[in-house]
Tab-separated table of C-alpha atoms in Angstrom:
chain	number	residue	atom	x	y	z
W	197	UNK	CA	13.161	-6.574	-42.410
W	198	UNK	CA	9.836	-8.282	-41.707
W	199	UNK	CA	8.849	-9.098	-38.112
W	200	UNK	CA	5.718	-8.498	-36.061
W	201	UNK	CA	7.786	-7.535	-32.989
W	202	UNK	CA	8.818	-3.876	-32.892
W	203	UNK	CA	11.747	-4.878	-30.669
W	204	UNK	CA	12.980	-7.495	-33.167
W	205	UNK	CA	12.608	-5.081	-36.081
W	206	UNK	CA	14.660	-2.521	-34.196
W	207	UNK	CA	17.346	-5.043	-33.238
W	208	UNK	CA	17.652	-6.503	-36.728
W	209	UNK	CA	17.769	-3.027	-38.213
W	210	UNK	CA	20.526	-1.946	-35.802
W	211	UNK	CA	22.616	-5.029	-36.634
W	212	UNK	CA	22.321	-4.463	-40.380
W	213	UNK	CA	22.862	-0.690	-40.158
W	214	UNK	CA	26.094	-1.313	-38.217
W	215	UNK	CA	27.593	-2.571	-41.497
W	216	UNK	CA	26.877	0.733	-43.311
W	217	UNK	CA	26.035	-1.115	-46.534
W	218	UNK	CA	22.270	-1.415	-46.296
W	219	UNK	CA	19.286	0.789	-47.018
W	220	UNK	CA	16.529	-0.705	-44.854
W	221	UNK	CA	12.778	-0.664	-44.642
W	222	UNK	CA	10.677	-2.683	-42.233
W	223	UNK	CA	7.307	-4.414	-42.322
W	224	UNK	CA	5.106	-5.765	-39.517
W	225	UNK	CA	3.654	-8.803	-41.265
W	226	UNK	CA	3.552	-10.786	-44.487
W	227	UNK	CA	0.934	-8.571	-46.110
W	228	UNK	CA	3.090	-5.480	-45.657
W	229	UNK	CA	6.120	-7.433	-46.909
W	230	UNK	CA	4.372	-8.203	-50.209
W	231	UNK	CA	3.479	-4.515	-50.643
W	232	UNK	CA	7.018	-3.321	-49.823
W	233	UNK	CA	8.509	-5.911	-52.174
W	234	UNK	CA	6.693	-4.257	-55.075
W	235	UNK	CA	7.201	-0.606	-54.055
W	236	UNK	CA	10.668	-0.658	-52.452
W	237	UNK	CA	12.051	-3.492	-54.651
W	238	UNK	CA	14.561	-4.747	-52.075
W	239	UNK	CA	17.593	-6.889	-52.937
W	240	UNK	CA	16.964	-9.116	-49.902
W	241	UNK	CA	14.166	-9.705	-47.400
W	242	UNK	CA	14.587	-11.109	-43.891
W	243	UNK	CA	11.299	-12.772	-43.045
W	244	UNK	CA	9.976	-13.887	-39.678
W	245	UNK	CA	7.874	-17.080	-39.667
W	246	UNK	CA	5.288	-16.503	-36.932
W	247	UNK	CA	3.309	-13.309	-37.564
W	248	UNK	CA	-0.365	-12.251	-37.322
W	249	UNK	CA	-2.542	-11.365	-40.330
W	250	UNK	CA	-0.171	-13.178	-42.719
W	251	UNK	CA	2.609	-15.509	-41.542
W	252	UNK	CA	6.027	-15.825	-43.152
W	253	UNK	CA	5.362	-19.075	-45.016
W	254	UNK	CA	2.222	-17.706	-46.671
W	255	UNK	CA	3.986	-14.438	-47.487
W	256	UNK	CA	6.932	-16.308	-49.002
W	257	UNK	CA	4.681	-18.193	-51.410
W	258	UNK	CA	3.253	-14.843	-52.603
W	259	UNK	CA	6.690	-13.190	-52.836
W	260	UNK	CA	7.945	-15.939	-55.155
W	261	UNK	CA	5.077	-15.148	-57.536
W	262	UNK	CA	4.662	-11.356	-57.353
W	263	UNK	CA	8.359	-10.385	-57.513
W	264	UNK	CA	11.084	-12.977	-57.022
W	265	UNK	CA	13.575	-11.857	-54.378
W	266	UNK	CA	16.165	-13.633	-52.207
W	267	UNK	CA	14.651	-14.295	-48.769
W	268	UNK	CA	16.432	-15.146	-45.526
W	269	UNK	CA	14.068	-16.676	-42.983
W	270	UNK	CA	14.404	-15.693	-39.323
W	271	UNK	CA	13.266	-18.610	-37.177
W	272	UNK	CA	13.443	-19.927	-33.638
W	273	UNK	CA	15.833	-22.693	-32.563
W	274	UNK	CA	13.059	-25.186	-31.903
W	275	UNK	CA	11.895	-28.359	-33.631
W	276	UNK	CA	8.790	-26.495	-34.813
W	277	UNK	CA	10.993	-23.661	-36.051
W	278	UNK	CA	13.219	-26.137	-37.909
W	279	UNK	CA	10.281	-27.817	-39.653
W	280	UNK	CA	8.845	-24.454	-40.713
W	281	UNK	CA	12.267	-23.375	-41.972
W	282	UNK	CA	12.594	-26.430	-44.210
W	283	UNK	CA	9.125	-25.724	-45.549
W	284	UNK	CA	10.303	-22.191	-46.351
W	285	UNK	CA	13.456	-23.467	-48.069
W	286	UNK	CA	11.283	-25.790	-50.155
W	287	UNK	CA	9.140	-22.781	-51.188
W	288	UNK	CA	12.106	-20.696	-52.324
W	289	UNK	CA	13.884	-19.106	-49.348
W	290	UNK	CA	17.641	-18.933	-49.927
W	291	UNK	CA	18.804	-19.252	-46.329
W	292	UNK	CA	17.817	-18.804	-42.701
W	293	UNK	CA	19.115	-17.391	-39.455
W	294	UNK	CA	18.126	-18.934	-36.136
W	295	UNK	CA	17.246	-16.562	-33.288
W	296	UNK	CA	19.434	-17.523	-30.326
W	297	UNK	CA	16.823	-16.619	-27.702
W	298	UNK	CA	13.444	-17.705	-29.016
W	299	UNK	CA	10.703	-15.891	-30.903
W	300	UNK	CA	11.638	-12.495	-29.448
W	301	UNK	CA	15.389	-12.681	-29.050
W	302	UNK	CA	17.156	-10.287	-26.710
W	303	UNK	CA	20.550	-11.693	-27.746
W	304	UNK	CA	20.499	-11.173	-31.505
W	305	UNK	CA	23.980	-9.636	-31.187
W	306	UNK	CA	25.297	-13.198	-30.747
W	307	UNK	CA	24.554	-13.929	-34.395
W	308	UNK	CA	25.133	-10.408	-35.788
W	309	UNK	CA	28.187	-11.302	-37.946
W	310	UNK	CA	26.394	-14.381	-39.317
W	311	UNK	CA	23.257	-12.366	-40.052
W	312	UNK	CA	25.214	-9.724	-41.979
W	313	UNK	CA	27.176	-12.375	-43.871
W	314	UNK	CA	24.044	-14.323	-44.833
W	315	UNK	CA	22.122	-11.253	-45.961
W	316	UNK	CA	25.055	-10.151	-48.146
W	317	UNK	CA	25.392	-13.646	-49.620
W	318	UNK	CA	21.652	-13.764	-50.301
W	319	UNK	CA	21.895	-10.476	-52.195
W	320	UNK	CA	24.161	-12.214	-54.700
W	321	UNK	CA	22.397	-15.577	-54.606
W	322	UNK	CA	21.398	-17.432	-57.736
W	323	UNK	CA	17.651	-17.229	-57.107
W	324	UNK	CA	16.864	-18.669	-60.562
W	325	UNK	CA	18.761	-21.830	-59.678
W	326	UNK	CA	16.903	-22.065	-56.384
W	327	UNK	CA	13.522	-21.811	-58.090
W	328	UNK	CA	14.512	-24.331	-60.774
W	329	UNK	CA	15.283	-26.791	-57.953
W	330	UNK	CA	11.743	-26.318	-56.681
W	331	UNK	CA	10.193	-26.858	-60.112
W	332	UNK	CA	12.332	-29.970	-60.572
W	333	UNK	CA	11.176	-31.376	-57.241
W	334	UNK	CA	7.522	-30.782	-58.177
W	335	UNK	CA	7.839	-32.591	-61.506
W	336	UNK	CA	9.922	-35.503	-60.227
W	337	UNK	CA	8.363	-38.583	-58.785
W	338	UNK	CA	9.925	-39.663	-55.500
W	339	UNK	CA	11.299	-43.182	-56.071
W	340	UNK	CA	9.883	-45.778	-53.738
W	341	UNK	CA	10.713	-49.469	-53.876
W	342	UNK	CA	9.772	-51.284	-50.659
W	343	UNK	CA	11.267	-54.546	-51.903
W	344	UNK	CA	14.842	-53.178	-51.867
W	345	UNK	CA	16.792	-55.085	-49.252
W	346	UNK	CA	19.214	-52.903	-47.340
W	347	UNK	CA	22.494	-54.518	-46.245
W	348	UNK	CA	22.949	-54.539	-42.472
W	349	UNK	CA	26.724	-54.941	-42.371
W	350	UNK	CA	29.836	-54.002	-44.290
W	351	UNK	CA	31.324	-56.407	-46.842
W	352	UNK	CA	33.855	-58.835	-45.414
W	353	UNK	CA	36.804	-57.374	-47.279
W	354	UNK	CA	38.884	-54.537	-45.848
W	355	UNK	CA	36.510	-51.658	-45.065
W	356	UNK	CA	39.031	-48.954	-45.944
W	357	UNK	CA	39.049	-50.267	-49.532
W	358	UNK	CA	35.324	-49.616	-49.908
W	359	UNK	CA	34.015	-46.526	-51.653
W	360	UNK	CA	32.703	-43.539	-49.738
W	361	UNK	CA	31.155	-40.252	-50.862
W	362	UNK	CA	31.574	-37.003	-48.943
W	363	UNK	CA	29.436	-33.906	-49.488
W	364	UNK	CA	30.260	-30.471	-48.170
W	365	UNK	CA	27.512	-27.871	-48.324
W	366	UNK	CA	26.371	-24.632	-46.719
W	367	UNK	CA	24.142	-21.747	-47.861
W	368	UNK	CA	21.373	-22.943	-50.171
W	369	UNK	CA	22.319	-26.530	-49.444
W	370	UNK	CA	19.224	-28.456	-48.322
W	371	UNK	CA	17.472	-28.166	-51.680
W	372	UNK	CA	20.634	-29.082	-53.591
W	373	UNK	CA	21.306	-32.103	-51.389
W	374	UNK	CA	17.716	-33.278	-51.817
W	375	UNK	CA	17.927	-32.838	-55.584
W	376	UNK	CA	21.004	-35.091	-55.755
W	377	UNK	CA	19.456	-37.770	-53.521
W	378	UNK	CA	16.206	-37.660	-55.497
W	379	UNK	CA	18.100	-38.346	-58.732
W	380	UNK	CA	20.032	-41.372	-57.415
W	381	UNK	CA	18.830	-44.875	-58.229
W	382	UNK	CA	17.016	-46.477	-55.258
W	383	UNK	CA	19.609	-49.284	-55.276
W	384	UNK	CA	22.576	-46.874	-55.112
W	385	UNK	CA	24.700	-48.467	-52.403
W	386	UNK	CA	27.772	-46.284	-51.790
W	387	UNK	CA	27.481	-44.595	-48.376
W	388	UNK	CA	27.268	-40.804	-48.374
W	389	UNK	CA	28.388	-38.550	-45.516
W	390	UNK	CA	27.049	-34.988	-45.601
W	391	UNK	CA	28.489	-32.064	-43.654
W	392	UNK	CA	25.867	-29.303	-43.943
W	393	UNK	CA	26.500	-26.102	-41.979
W	394	UNK	CA	23.457	-25.993	-39.675
W	395	UNK	CA	22.544	-25.495	-36.015
W	396	UNK	CA	22.129	-28.616	-33.894
W	397	UNK	CA	18.356	-28.353	-33.675
W	398	UNK	CA	18.027	-28.320	-37.477
W	399	UNK	CA	20.078	-31.304	-38.667
W	400	UNK	CA	17.840	-33.918	-37.053
W	401	UNK	CA	14.779	-32.413	-38.743
W	402	UNK	CA	16.709	-32.339	-42.032
W	403	UNK	CA	17.666	-36.020	-41.746
W	404	UNK	CA	14.124	-37.043	-40.775
W	405	UNK	CA	12.658	-35.098	-43.697
W	406	UNK	CA	14.930	-36.875	-46.184
W	407	UNK	CA	14.471	-40.290	-44.567
W	408	UNK	CA	10.687	-40.067	-44.930
W	409	UNK	CA	10.869	-39.534	-48.675
W	410	UNK	CA	13.712	-41.618	-50.085
W	411	UNK	CA	14.760	-45.261	-50.364
W	412	UNK	CA	17.914	-44.863	-48.283
W	413	UNK	CA	18.431	-45.107	-44.584
W	414	UNK	CA	19.137	-41.471	-43.695
W	415	UNK	CA	20.150	-40.477	-40.196
W	416	UNK	CA	21.778	-37.734	-38.185
W	417	UNK	CA	25.058	-38.857	-36.629
W	418	UNK	CA	24.818	-38.184	-32.892
W	419	UNK	CA	26.672	-41.302	-31.657
W	420	UNK	CA	29.305	-43.705	-33.083
W	421	UNK	CA	27.824	-45.240	-36.242
W	422	UNK	CA	29.344	-47.898	-38.553
W	423	UNK	CA	29.568	-46.749	-42.162
W	424	UNK	CA	27.321	-49.069	-44.172
W	425	UNK	CA	26.068	-49.326	-47.774
W	426	UNK	CA	22.726	-47.764	-48.735
W	427	UNK	CA	23.063	-45.297	-45.854
W	428	UNK	CA	23.241	-41.516	-45.936
W	429	UNK	CA	24.649	-39.796	-42.869
W	430	UNK	CA	23.976	-36.178	-41.878
W	431	UNK	CA	26.543	-34.576	-39.565
W	432	UNK	CA	24.959	-33.254	-36.377
W	433	UNK	CA	24.832	-29.471	-36.192
W	434	UNK	CA	26.664	-27.767	-33.349
W	435	UNK	CA	29.353	-30.459	-33.545
W	436	UNK	CA	31.944	-31.892	-35.916
W	437	UNK	CA	31.899	-35.251	-37.679
W	438	UNK	CA	34.987	-37.414	-38.165
W	439	UNK	CA	35.806	-40.797	-39.636
W	440	UNK	CA	37.537	-43.191	-37.226
W	441	UNK	CA	38.094	-46.937	-36.870
W	442	UNK	CA	36.561	-49.327	-34.350
W	443	UNK	CA	37.463	-53.011	-34.463
W	444	UNK	CA	38.910	-52.639	-37.934
W	445	UNK	CA	35.709	-51.077	-39.301
W	446	UNK	CA	35.258	-47.448	-40.326
W	447	UNK	CA	32.816	-45.508	-38.152
W	448	UNK	CA	31.510	-41.967	-37.925
W	449	UNK	CA	31.878	-40.055	-34.688
W	450	UNK	CA	30.251	-36.818	-33.603
W	451	UNK	CA	32.471	-34.708	-31.387
W	452	UNK	CA	32.459	-31.178	-29.948
W	453	UNK	CA	33.300	-28.380	-32.366
W	454	UNK	CA	37.017	-28.005	-33.005
W	455	UNK	CA	38.350	-24.500	-32.373
W	456	UNK	CA	40.807	-25.027	-35.249
W	457	UNK	CA	37.987	-24.686	-37.763
W	458	UNK	CA	35.704	-21.723	-38.510
W	459	UNK	CA	32.632	-23.577	-39.773
W	460	UNK	CA	30.698	-26.477	-38.287
W	461	UNK	CA	30.125	-29.269	-38.913
W	462	UNK	CA	33.622	-28.932	-40.384
W	463	UNK	CA	33.919	-30.187	-43.973
W	464	UNK	CA	37.695	-29.829	-43.723
W	465	UNK	CA	37.862	-32.138	-40.700
W	466	UNK	CA	35.577	-34.697	-42.356
W	467	UNK	CA	37.751	-34.754	-45.485
W	468	UNK	CA	41.048	-35.103	-43.653
W	469	UNK	CA	39.894	-37.866	-41.293
W	470	UNK	CA	38.395	-39.779	-44.239
W	471	UNK	CA	41.814	-39.701	-45.929
W	472	UNK	CA	43.266	-41.283	-42.793
W	473	UNK	CA	40.922	-44.300	-42.903
W	474	UNK	CA	40.102	-44.839	-46.573
W	475	UNK	CA	42.217	-45.500	-49.661
W	476	UNK	CA	42.247	-42.121	-51.430
W	477	UNK	CA	41.293	-43.637	-54.793
W	478	UNK	CA	38.039	-44.873	-53.223
W	479	UNK	CA	36.948	-41.429	-51.984
W	480	UNK	CA	34.579	-39.197	-53.934
W	481	UNK	CA	34.195	-35.670	-52.531
W	482	UNK	CA	31.471	-33.284	-53.675
W	483	UNK	CA	31.587	-29.559	-52.921
W	484	UNK	CA	28.218	-27.855	-53.173
W	485	UNK	CA	26.811	-24.350	-52.728
W	486	UNK	CA	27.999	-22.275	-49.782
W	487	UNK	CA	29.967	-19.310	-48.467
W	488	UNK	CA	33.622	-19.464	-47.517
W	489	UNK	CA	36.278	-22.108	-48.161
W	490	UNK	CA	35.503	-24.895	-45.682
W	491	UNK	CA	36.771	-28.235	-47.019
W	492	UNK	CA	38.515	-26.830	-50.091
W	493	UNK	CA	42.009	-27.789	-48.882
W	494	UNK	CA	40.988	-31.297	-47.764
W	495	UNK	CA	39.059	-32.050	-50.967
W	496	UNK	CA	41.964	-30.774	-53.080
W	497	UNK	CA	44.214	-33.127	-51.097
W	498	UNK	CA	41.851	-36.021	-51.842
W	499	UNK	CA	42.160	-35.309	-55.582
W	500	UNK	CA	45.940	-34.955	-55.318
W	501	UNK	CA	46.181	-38.463	-53.824
W	502	UNK	CA	44.013	-40.088	-56.483
W	503	UNK	CA	40.450	-39.508	-55.283
W	504	UNK	CA	37.722	-37.976	-57.419
W	505	UNK	CA	36.050	-34.644	-56.699
W	506	UNK	CA	33.124	-32.599	-57.995
W	507	UNK	CA	32.610	-28.859	-57.657
W	508	UNK	CA	29.092	-27.593	-58.285
W	509	UNK	CA	29.095	-25.202	-61.237
W	510	UNK	CA	28.467	-21.480	-60.910
W	511	UNK	CA	25.296	-21.643	-62.984
W	512	UNK	CA	23.600	-23.966	-60.474
W	513	UNK	CA	25.233	-23.021	-57.157
W	514	UNK	CA	23.024	-20.673	-55.157
W	515	UNK	CA	26.221	-19.280	-53.591
W	516	UNK	CA	29.392	-20.132	-55.552
W	517	UNK	CA	31.903	-19.490	-52.755
W	518	UNK	CA	32.902	-23.028	-51.633
W	519	UNK	CA	32.910	-24.679	-55.093
W	520	UNK	CA	34.928	-21.754	-56.463
W	521	UNK	CA	37.544	-22.187	-53.714
W	522	UNK	CA	37.942	-25.864	-54.631
W	523	UNK	CA	38.282	-25.058	-58.332
W	524	UNK	CA	40.892	-22.358	-57.636
W	525	UNK	CA	42.976	-24.944	-55.720
W	526	UNK	CA	42.907	-27.208	-58.799
W	527	UNK	CA	40.884	-29.563	-56.626
W	528	UNK	CA	37.961	-30.371	-58.935
W	529	UNK	CA	38.017	-33.460	-61.133
W	530	UNK	CA	34.671	-32.351	-62.577
W	531	UNK	CA	32.673	-29.102	-62.488
W	532	UNK	CA	29.005	-30.009	-62.822
W	533	UNK	CA	25.521	-28.552	-62.623
W	534	UNK	CA	23.663	-29.910	-59.586
W	535	UNK	CA	21.330	-31.881	-61.863
W	536	UNK	CA	24.313	-33.791	-63.319
W	537	UNK	CA	25.938	-34.818	-60.047
W	538	UNK	CA	23.836	-37.907	-59.248
W	539	UNK	CA	24.532	-39.396	-62.688
W	540	UNK	CA	28.268	-38.792	-62.279
W	541	UNK	CA	28.259	-40.455	-58.857
W	542	UNK	CA	26.532	-43.487	-60.353
W	543	UNK	CA	29.096	-43.628	-63.200
W	544	UNK	CA	32.034	-43.471	-60.807
W	545	UNK	CA	30.653	-46.131	-58.467
W	546	UNK	CA	29.637	-48.771	-61.028
């Protein structure tokens, strides 16, 4: 547990010790974290971002070189905290936990179950896959083609007969999502709707980060939005996303979290409402890395009714929980490494 605040170290330690499955050491800054990583050889590190002497981002870059270890970042629920977190994920962090009360949180108990769950998942994370994502992103050129003309409206034929791609993703997801988008042709036109389990303050930063780098219009869905070609939609955190119809056209709506579902934005709800407004054969559903089983039933139902589905393979998934659940429900048309998914989407949408 790495944090410059003695209070935060004590609180995080108490939360983790309550599970009786951890042997814990603490460090006050990034420099101490690097030393403990070599002497204690931990299975997981929780790493604060803002610290004196050596901050979390700098420490993370050293940790990934000196001794590779799964890292869960502990960040504040602010725009600055979100941007720093995505930088950490790009450097090799597996996941993050957002402090509910700022830099020094007095209400860490609110996220205690999530913290324990994420640390346990990180202990079994596929860190090699995570680091291969980073190497791939360094060696790949980001496609830019300013002359691509983006359609501004849906085709005139029945909207529900158009193709749509859904992606469900959780732990380890941002890097995997970016890898898939990076590998798509710039003229790839099928709209993509992504439900990534994230807090509300993080999804906007995630969408803006992707939009800056790629040839698609990428936006967070915070209001009713028509589903259009060449667009990628990120579900707003702290809410659920559904497909609905307005004036005969399919639209995306953001609505308050449904108590019927455990995870948010709910992949299950996205899948089921898409089935209500699109011909099943025109739906492609992709289940990526993450804990739990969110969306597995809905995506299996999509396959059952003639849609196509992909489950990320165990050798590339940072956490194999959600893809495994889809496979066990006989819900996967294909089981693919993350690097193969973009090509398969292009093949299916030709």
